[in-house]
Short mmCIF file of C-alpha atoms and ligand atoms in Angstrom, two decimals:
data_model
loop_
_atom_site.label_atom_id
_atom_site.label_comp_id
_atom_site.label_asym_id
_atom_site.label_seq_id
_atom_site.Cartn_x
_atom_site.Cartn_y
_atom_site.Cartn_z
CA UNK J 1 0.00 0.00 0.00
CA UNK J 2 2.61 2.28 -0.71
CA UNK J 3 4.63 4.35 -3.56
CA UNK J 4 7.89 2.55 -4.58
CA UNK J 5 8.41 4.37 -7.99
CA UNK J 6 7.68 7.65 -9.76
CA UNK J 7 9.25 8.15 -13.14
CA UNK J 8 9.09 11.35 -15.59
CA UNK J 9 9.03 10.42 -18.77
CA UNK J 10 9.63 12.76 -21.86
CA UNK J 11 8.67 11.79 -25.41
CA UNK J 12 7.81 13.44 -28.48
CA UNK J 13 5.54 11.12 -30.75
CA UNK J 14 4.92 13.68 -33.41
CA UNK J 15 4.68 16.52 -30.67
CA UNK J 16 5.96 16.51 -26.71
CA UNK J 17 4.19 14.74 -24.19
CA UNK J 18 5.56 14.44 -20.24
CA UNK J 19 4.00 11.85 -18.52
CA UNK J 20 4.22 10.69 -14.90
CA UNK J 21 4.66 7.09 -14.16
CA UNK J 22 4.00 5.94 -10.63
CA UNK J 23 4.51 2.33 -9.68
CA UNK J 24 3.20 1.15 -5.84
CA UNK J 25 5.25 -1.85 -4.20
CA UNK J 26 2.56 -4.56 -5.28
CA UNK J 27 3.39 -3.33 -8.73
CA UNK J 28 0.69 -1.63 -9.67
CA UNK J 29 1.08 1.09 -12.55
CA UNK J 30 -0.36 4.32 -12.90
CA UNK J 31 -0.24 6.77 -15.63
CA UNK J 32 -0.65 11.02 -15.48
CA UNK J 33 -0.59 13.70 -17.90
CA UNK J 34 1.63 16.57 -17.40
CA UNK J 35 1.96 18.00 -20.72
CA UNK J 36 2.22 22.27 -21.24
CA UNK J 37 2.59 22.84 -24.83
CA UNK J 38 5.81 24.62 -25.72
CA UNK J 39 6.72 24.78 -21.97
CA UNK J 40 6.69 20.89 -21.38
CA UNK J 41 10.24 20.73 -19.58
CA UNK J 42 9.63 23.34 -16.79
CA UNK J 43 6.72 20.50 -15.72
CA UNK J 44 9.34 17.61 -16.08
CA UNK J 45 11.45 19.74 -13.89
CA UNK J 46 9.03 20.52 -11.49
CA UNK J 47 7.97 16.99 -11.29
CA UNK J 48 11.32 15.63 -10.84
CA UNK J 49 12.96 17.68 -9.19
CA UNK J 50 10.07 19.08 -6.12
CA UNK J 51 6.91 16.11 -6.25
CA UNK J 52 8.85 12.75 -7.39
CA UNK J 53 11.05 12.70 -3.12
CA UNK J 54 7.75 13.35 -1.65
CA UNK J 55 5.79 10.64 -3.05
CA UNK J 56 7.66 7.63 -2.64
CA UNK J 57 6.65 5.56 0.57
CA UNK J 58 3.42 7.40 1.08
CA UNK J 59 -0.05 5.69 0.36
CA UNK J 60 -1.39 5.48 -2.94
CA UNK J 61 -4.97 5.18 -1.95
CA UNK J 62 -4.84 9.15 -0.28
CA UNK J 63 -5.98 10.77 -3.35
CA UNK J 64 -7.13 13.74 -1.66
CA UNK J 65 -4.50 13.86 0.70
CA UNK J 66 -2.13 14.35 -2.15
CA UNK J 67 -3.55 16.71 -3.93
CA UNK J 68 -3.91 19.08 -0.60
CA UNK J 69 -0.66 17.86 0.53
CA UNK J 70 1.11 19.27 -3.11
CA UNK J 71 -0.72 22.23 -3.74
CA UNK J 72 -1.17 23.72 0.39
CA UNK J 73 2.38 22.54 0.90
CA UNK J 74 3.87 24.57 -1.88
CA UNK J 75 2.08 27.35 -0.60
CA UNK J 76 2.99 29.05 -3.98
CA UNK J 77 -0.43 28.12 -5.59
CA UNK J 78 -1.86 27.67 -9.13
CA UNK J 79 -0.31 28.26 -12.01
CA UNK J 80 0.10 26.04 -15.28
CA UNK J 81 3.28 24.47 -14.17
CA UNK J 82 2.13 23.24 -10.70
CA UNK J 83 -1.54 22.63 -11.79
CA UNK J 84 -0.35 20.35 -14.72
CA UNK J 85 1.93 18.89 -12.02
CA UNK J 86 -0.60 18.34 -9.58
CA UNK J 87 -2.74 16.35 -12.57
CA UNK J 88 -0.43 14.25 -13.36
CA UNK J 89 0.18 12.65 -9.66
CA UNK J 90 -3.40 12.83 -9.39
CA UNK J 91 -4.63 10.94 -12.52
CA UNK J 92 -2.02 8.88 -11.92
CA UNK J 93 -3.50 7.65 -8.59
CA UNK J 94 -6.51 7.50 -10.21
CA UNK J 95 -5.68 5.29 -12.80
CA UNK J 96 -4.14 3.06 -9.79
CA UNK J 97 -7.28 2.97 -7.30
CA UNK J 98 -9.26 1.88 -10.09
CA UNK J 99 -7.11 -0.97 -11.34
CA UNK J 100 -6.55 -2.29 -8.05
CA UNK J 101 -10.66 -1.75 -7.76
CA UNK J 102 -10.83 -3.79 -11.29
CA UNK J 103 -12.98 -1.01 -12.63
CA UNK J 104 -12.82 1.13 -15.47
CA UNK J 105 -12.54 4.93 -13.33
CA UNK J 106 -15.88 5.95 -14.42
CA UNK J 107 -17.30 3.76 -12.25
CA UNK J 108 -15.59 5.11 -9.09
CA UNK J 109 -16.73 8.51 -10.19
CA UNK J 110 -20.35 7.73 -9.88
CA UNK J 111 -20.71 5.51 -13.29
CA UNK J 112 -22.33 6.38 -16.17
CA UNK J 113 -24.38 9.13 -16.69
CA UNK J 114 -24.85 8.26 -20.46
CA UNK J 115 -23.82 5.87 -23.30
CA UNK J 116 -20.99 7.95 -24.77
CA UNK J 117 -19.60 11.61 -24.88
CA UNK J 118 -20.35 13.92 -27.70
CA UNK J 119 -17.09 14.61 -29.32
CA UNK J 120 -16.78 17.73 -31.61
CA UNK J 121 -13.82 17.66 -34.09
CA UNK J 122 -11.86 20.46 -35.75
CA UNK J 123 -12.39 21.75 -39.53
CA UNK J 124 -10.64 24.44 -41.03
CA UNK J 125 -9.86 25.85 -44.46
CA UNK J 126 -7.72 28.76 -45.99
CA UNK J 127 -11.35 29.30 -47.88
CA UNK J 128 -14.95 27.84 -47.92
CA UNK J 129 -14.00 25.19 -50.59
CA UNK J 130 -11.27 23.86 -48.20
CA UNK J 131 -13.53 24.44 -45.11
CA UNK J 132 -16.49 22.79 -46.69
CA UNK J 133 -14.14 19.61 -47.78
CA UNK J 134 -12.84 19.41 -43.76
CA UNK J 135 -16.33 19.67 -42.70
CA UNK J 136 -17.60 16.39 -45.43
CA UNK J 137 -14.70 14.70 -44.21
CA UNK J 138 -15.57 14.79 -40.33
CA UNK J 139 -19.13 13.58 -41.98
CA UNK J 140 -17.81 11.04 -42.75
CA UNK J 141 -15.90 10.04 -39.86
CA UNK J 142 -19.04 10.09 -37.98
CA UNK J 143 -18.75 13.12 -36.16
CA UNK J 144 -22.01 14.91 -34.94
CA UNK J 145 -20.66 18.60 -33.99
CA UNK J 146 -17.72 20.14 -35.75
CA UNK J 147 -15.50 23.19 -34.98
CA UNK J 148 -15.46 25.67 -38.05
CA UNK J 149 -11.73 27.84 -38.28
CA UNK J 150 -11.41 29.75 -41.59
CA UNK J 151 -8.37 31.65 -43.44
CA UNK J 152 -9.37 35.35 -43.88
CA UNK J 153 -8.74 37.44 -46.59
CA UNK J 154 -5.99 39.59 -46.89
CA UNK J 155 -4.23 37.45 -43.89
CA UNK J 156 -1.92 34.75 -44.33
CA UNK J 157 -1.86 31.55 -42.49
CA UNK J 158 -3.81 31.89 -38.98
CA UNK J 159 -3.73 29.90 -36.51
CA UNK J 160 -6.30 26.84 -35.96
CA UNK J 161 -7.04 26.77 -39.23
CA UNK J 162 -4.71 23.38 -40.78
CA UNK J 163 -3.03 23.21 -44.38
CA UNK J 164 -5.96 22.44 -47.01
CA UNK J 165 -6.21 19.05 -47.30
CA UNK J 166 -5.99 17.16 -50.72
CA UNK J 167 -7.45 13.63 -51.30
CA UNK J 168 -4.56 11.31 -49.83
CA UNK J 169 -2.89 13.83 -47.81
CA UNK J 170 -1.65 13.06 -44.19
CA UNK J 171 -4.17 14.73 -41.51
CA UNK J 172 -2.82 18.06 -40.07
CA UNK J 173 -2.79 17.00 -35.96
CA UNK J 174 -1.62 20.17 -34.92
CA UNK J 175 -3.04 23.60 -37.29
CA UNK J 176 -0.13 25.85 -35.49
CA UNK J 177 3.05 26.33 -36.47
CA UNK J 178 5.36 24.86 -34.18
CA UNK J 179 8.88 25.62 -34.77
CA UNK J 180 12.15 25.64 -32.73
CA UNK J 181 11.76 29.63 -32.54
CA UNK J 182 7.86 30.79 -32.77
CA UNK J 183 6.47 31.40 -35.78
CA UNK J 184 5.02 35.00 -36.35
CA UNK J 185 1.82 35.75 -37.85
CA UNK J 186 -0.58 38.69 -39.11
CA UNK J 187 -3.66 39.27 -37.21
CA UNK J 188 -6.55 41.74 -38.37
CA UNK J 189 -9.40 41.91 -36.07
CA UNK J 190 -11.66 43.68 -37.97
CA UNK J 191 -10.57 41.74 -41.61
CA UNK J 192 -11.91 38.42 -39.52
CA UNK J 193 -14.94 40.12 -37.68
CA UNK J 194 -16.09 41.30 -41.33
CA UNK J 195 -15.51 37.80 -43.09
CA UNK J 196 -16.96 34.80 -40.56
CA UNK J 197 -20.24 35.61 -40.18
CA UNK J 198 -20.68 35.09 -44.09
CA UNK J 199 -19.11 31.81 -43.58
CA UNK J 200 -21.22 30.49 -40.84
CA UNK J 201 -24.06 31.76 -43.19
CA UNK J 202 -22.00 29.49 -46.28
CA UNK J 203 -22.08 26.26 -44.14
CA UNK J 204 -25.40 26.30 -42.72
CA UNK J 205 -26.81 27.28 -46.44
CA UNK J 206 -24.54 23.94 -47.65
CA UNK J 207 -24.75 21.86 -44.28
CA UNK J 208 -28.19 22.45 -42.89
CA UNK J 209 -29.77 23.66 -40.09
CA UNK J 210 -28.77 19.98 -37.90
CA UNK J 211 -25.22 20.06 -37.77
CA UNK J 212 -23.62 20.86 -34.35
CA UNK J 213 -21.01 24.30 -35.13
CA UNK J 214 -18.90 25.48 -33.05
CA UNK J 215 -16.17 28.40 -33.35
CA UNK J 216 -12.81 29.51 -30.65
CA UNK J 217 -12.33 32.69 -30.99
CA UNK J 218 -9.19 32.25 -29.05
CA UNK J 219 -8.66 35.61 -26.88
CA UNK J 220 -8.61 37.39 -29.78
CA UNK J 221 -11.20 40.09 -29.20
CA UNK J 222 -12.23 42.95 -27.07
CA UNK J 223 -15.26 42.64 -24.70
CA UNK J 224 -16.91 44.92 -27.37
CA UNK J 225 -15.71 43.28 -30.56
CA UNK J 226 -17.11 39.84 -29.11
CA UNK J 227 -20.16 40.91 -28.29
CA UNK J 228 -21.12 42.38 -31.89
CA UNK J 229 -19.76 38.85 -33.77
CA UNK J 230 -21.92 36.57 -30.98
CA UNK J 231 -24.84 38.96 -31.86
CA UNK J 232 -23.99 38.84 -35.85
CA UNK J 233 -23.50 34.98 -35.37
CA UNK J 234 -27.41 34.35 -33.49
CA UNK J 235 -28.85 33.33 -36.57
CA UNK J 236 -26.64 30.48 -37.22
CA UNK J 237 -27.35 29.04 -34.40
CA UNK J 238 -23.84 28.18 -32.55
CA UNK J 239 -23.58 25.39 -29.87
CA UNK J 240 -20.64 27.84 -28.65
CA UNK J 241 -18.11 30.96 -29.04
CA UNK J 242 -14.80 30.23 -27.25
CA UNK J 243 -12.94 32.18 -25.82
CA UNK J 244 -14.20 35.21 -27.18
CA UNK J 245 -11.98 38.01 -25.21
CA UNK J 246 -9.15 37.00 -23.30
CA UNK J 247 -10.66 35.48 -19.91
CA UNK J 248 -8.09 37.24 -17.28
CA UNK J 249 -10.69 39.65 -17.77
CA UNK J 250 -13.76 38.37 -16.51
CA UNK J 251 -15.54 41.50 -15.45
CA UNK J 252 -15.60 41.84 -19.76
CA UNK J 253 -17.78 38.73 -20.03
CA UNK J 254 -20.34 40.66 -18.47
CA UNK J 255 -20.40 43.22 -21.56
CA UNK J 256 -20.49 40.34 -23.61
CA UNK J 257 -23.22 38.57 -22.25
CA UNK J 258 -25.58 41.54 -21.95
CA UNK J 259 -25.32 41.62 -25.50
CA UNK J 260 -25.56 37.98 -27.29
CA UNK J 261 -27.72 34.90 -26.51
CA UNK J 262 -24.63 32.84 -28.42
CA UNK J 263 -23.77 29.95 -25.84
CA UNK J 264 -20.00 31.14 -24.38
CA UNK J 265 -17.12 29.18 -23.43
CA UNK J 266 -13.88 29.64 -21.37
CA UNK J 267 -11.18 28.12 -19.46
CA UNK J 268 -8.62 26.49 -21.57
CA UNK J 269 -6.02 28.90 -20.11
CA UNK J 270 -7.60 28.73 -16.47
CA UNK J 271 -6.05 26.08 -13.90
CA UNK J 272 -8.23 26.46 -10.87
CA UNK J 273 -12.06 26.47 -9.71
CA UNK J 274 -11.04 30.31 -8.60
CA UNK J 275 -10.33 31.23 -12.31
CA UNK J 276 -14.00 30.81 -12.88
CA UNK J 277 -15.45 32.09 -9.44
CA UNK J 278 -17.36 35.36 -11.44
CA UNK J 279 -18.24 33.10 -14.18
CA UNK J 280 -19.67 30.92 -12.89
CA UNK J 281 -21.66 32.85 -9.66
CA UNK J 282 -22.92 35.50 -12.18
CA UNK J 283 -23.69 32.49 -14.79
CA UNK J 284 -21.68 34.69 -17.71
CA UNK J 285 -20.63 31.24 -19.39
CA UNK J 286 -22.25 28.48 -20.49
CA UNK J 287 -19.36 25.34 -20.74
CA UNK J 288 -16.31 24.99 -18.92
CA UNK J 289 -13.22 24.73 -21.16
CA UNK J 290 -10.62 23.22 -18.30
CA UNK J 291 -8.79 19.96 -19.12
CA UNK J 292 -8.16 17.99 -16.36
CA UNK J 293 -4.65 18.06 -17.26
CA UNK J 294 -4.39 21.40 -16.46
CA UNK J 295 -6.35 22.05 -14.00
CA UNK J 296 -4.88 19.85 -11.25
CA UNK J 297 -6.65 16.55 -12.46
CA UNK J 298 -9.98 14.28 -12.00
CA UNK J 299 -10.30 15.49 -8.25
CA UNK J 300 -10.58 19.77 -8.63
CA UNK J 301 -12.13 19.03 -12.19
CA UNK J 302 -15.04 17.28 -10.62
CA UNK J 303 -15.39 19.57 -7.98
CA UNK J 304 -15.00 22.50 -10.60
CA UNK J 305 -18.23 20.61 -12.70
CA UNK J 306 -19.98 19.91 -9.44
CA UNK J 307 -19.71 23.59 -8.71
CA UNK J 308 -20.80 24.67 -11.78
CA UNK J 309 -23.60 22.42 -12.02
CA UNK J 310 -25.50 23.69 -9.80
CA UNK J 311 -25.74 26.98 -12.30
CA UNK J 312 -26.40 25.11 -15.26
CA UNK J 313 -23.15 25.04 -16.41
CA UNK J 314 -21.59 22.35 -18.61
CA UNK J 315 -18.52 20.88 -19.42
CA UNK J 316 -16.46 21.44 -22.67
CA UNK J 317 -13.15 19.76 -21.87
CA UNK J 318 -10.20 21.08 -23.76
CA UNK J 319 -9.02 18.08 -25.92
CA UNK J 320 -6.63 19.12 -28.68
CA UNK J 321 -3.58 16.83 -29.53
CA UNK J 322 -1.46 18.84 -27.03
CA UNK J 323 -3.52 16.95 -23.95
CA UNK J 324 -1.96 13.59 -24.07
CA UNK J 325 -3.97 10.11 -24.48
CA UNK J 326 -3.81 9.93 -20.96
CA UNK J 327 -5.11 13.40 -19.82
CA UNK J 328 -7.90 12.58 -22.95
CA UNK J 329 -8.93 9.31 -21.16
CA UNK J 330 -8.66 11.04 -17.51
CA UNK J 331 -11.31 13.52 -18.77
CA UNK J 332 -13.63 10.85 -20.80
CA UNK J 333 -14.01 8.40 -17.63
CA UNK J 334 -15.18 12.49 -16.04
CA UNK J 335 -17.09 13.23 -18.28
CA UNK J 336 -19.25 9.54 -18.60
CA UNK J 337 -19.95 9.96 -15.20
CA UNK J 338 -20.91 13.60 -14.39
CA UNK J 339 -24.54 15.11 -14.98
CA UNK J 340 -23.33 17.92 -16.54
CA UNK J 341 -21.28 17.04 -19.35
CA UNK J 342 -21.63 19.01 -22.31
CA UNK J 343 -19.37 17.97 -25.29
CA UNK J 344 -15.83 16.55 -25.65
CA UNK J 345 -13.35 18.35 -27.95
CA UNK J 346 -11.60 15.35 -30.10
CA UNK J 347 -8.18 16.50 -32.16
CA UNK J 348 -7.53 13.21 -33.12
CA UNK J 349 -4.05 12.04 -32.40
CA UNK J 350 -1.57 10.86 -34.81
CA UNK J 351 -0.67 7.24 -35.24
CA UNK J 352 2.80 7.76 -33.92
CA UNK J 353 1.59 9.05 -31.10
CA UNK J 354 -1.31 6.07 -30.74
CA UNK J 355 1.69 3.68 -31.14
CA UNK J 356 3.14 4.90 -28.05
CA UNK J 357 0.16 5.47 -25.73
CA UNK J 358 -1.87 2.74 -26.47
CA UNK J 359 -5.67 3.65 -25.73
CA UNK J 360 -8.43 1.65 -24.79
CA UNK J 361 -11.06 4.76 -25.85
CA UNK J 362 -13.68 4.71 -29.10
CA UNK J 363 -15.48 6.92 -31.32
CA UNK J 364 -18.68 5.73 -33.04
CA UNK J 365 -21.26 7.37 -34.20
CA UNK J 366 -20.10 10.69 -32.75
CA UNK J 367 -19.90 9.70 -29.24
CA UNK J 368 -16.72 9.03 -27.57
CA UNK J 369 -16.08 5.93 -25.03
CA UNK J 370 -13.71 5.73 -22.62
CA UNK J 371 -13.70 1.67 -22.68
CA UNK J 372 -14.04 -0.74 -19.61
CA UNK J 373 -10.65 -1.67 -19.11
CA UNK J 374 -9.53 -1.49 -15.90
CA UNK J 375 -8.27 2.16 -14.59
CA UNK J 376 -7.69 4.91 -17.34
CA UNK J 377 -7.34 2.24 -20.21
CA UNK J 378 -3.91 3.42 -21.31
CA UNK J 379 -0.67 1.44 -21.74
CA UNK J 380 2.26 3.26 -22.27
CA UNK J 381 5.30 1.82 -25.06
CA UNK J 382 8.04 3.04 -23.35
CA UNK J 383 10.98 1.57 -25.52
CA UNK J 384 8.69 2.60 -28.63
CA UNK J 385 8.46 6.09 -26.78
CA UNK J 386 12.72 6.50 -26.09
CA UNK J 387 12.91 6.27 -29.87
CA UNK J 388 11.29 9.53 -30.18
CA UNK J 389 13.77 12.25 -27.86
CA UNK J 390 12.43 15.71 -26.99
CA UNK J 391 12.09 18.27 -29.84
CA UNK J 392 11.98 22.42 -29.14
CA UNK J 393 8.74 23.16 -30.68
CA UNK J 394 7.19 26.70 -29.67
CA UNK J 395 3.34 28.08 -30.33
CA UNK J 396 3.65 31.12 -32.95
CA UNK J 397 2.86 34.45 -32.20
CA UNK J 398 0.31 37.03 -33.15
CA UNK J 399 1.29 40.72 -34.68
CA UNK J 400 -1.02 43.33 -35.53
CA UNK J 401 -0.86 44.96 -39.22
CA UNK J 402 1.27 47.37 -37.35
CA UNK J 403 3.50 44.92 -35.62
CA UNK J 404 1.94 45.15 -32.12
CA UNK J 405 1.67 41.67 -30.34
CA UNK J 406 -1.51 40.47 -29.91
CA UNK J 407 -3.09 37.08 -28.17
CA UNK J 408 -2.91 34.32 -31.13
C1 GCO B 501 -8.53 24.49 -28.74
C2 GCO B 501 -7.32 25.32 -28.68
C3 GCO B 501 -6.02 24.69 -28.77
C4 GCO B 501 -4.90 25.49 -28.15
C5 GCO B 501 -3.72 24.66 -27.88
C6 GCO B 501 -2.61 25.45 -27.19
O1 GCO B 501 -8.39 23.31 -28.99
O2 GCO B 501 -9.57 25.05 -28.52
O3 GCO B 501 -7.49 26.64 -28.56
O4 GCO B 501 -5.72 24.20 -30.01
O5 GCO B 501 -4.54 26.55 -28.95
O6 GCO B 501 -4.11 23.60 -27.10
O7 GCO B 501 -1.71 24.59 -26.62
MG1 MG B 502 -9.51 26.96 -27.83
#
């Protein structure tokens, strides 16, 4: 009943993952997520060098102990680093209660609330003919809601929006530029607020009134500037706008909701139930964007949703490929159990990456599964994994026409 082993491992599959592995003295293995995009060594560092000592020889049943125990004891709180940290010892104990239980961890999170999680994937064109062949293609792959990023004119490559995709083409698993230095790119706010409502209006004339659309605005617009696209985007009918201003400021969600009945969503960027405190009191948001990789795993996650649930509130986990297959199982055993789940984002992963974190999960029919093996469902390759050594890869960076940064 105790820790014998934690290990920090480092691979990069196609893009960087840090995972924590804990092993107990019966021999029981437990996986965590502790991935930061583009800052995934400071994590690695803070895991091995400040939470790996004070784990071994302690009980790996004391879930919540731990968690208080590594973010009180710090006593320098939140943050992406720690929070991320935090997740991964805490999924990881997670995935171990629930092996040594012989469950699948949905079931020690209440069970399930429903047959399968509504995934939404991501399309994305340089223009509507590229767009509407993304949006076929998720069609086809079954998908039920889909995320709709377009190029704008007069602006070169944006981010979230992948390189068009020709018949036969490899999948785009990542639509930034990652590069050993960050990429910089143009941004025009008014250029995009002019062009995407006609596109919304292009897909639903081509796609119908059915399909599930969604659209991340990612922190790109003022509290003003968001509230006249949500208002120009009403009649198409949105399930959400993410992110529409940058959410440090929450006091401008206010302006924004006073303005548009467009479902809102936030939190990618937030690591703790506190980031969300005005949200979610004054009921400015609809769906809570938190990963449970980020946000200090499955135990302040589901007391984040249970918080929120009791304002309507719903869950929108952040899923892109930068949450590993691990954190991505954590928060599908979540969300089959909670009442208030809302959606799942799914960036597929690439097979390289699938080769190394082997995943128990499904997607049919548009609904996600988390599987009923034992724990989190996810084996990890490790020699397959030490083939694949750590590569610099930054997010780009926004400037205005005139050069001025801006949020990406
Ligand atoms: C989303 C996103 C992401 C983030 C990325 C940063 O999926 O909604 O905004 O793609 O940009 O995860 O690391
Ligand atoms: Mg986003």
């Amino acid at each position: 009943m105790t820790i014998r082993n934690a290990e920090v491992l480092v691979t990069s599959p196609g893009r960087n993952f840090v995972t924590l592995r804990i092993t107990t003295d019966d021999g029981v293995v437990g996986l965590g997520d502790a991935t930061v995009n583009g800052r995934e060594l400071a994590t690695a560092a803070y895991l091995s060098e400040h939470v790996v000592p004070l784990l071994i020889g302690k009980d790996e049943h004391n879930i919540e102990d731990m968690w208080q125990f590594l973010y009180r004891g710090a006593y320098w709180r939140r943050g992406p680093i720690t929070m991320a940290a935090i997740a991964a010892v805490d999924v990881a104990l997670w995935d171990i209660k629930a092996k040594i239980a012989g469950l699948p961890l949905y079931q020690l999170l209440g069970g399930a609330s429903r047959v399968g999680a509504l995934a939404y994937g991501h399309a994305s064109g340089s223009d509507n003919d590229a767009l509407f062949s993304s949006i076929r293609n998720h069609l086809d792959q079954g998908f039920k809601a889909i995320r709709i990023q377009t190029g704008v004119p007069g602006l070169g490559q944006i981010y979230g929006v992948a390189t068009d995709q020709r018949p036969g083409e490899r999948y785009d698993y990542e639509p930034a530029k990652r590069l050993p230095l960050p990429a910089e790119e143009t941004w025009d706010t008014r250029a995009y607020l002019r062009h995407i409502p006609s596109v919304f209006a292009a897909v639903r004339e081509e796609f119908g009134p059915e399909l599930i659309l969604l659209h991340d605005g990612h922190h790109r617009m003022t509290p003003n500037q968001a509230a006249s696209l949500g208002k120009s985007l009403e009649p198409y009918d949105l399930f959400w706008l993410e992110d529409c201003t940058p959410g440090e400021n929450q006091e401008g969600l206010r302006r924004v909701r006073s303005q548009t009945t467009t479902p809102l969503a936030i939190g990618e960027v937030f690591n703790s139930v506190f980031d969300y405190q005005t949200l979610i009191t004054e009921q400015l948001i609809d769906y809570v964007r938190s990963a449970v990789t980020h946000t200090g795993g499955v135990t302040a996650l589901k007391k984040l949703m249970d918080f929120a649930a009791i304002y309507q509130i719903k869950s929108g986990f952040h899923g892109p490929t930068d949450i590993s297959p691990v954190g991505q199982a954590a928060q599908l055993h979540l969300g089959m159990a909670i009442h208030n789940f809302g959606i799942q984002e799914y960036m597929k992963h690439s097979p390289e990456t699938l080769e190394v974190f082997q995943t128990s999960y499904t997607f049919e029919n548009g609904l996600l599964h988390p599987g009923n093996n034992p724990g989190l469902g996810v084996d990890y390759n490790e020699e397959l994994a030490a083939s694949y050594g750590y590569t610099t890869a930054y997010l780009p960076v926004n400037r205005l026409l005139d050069g001025t940064v801006h949020d990406w």
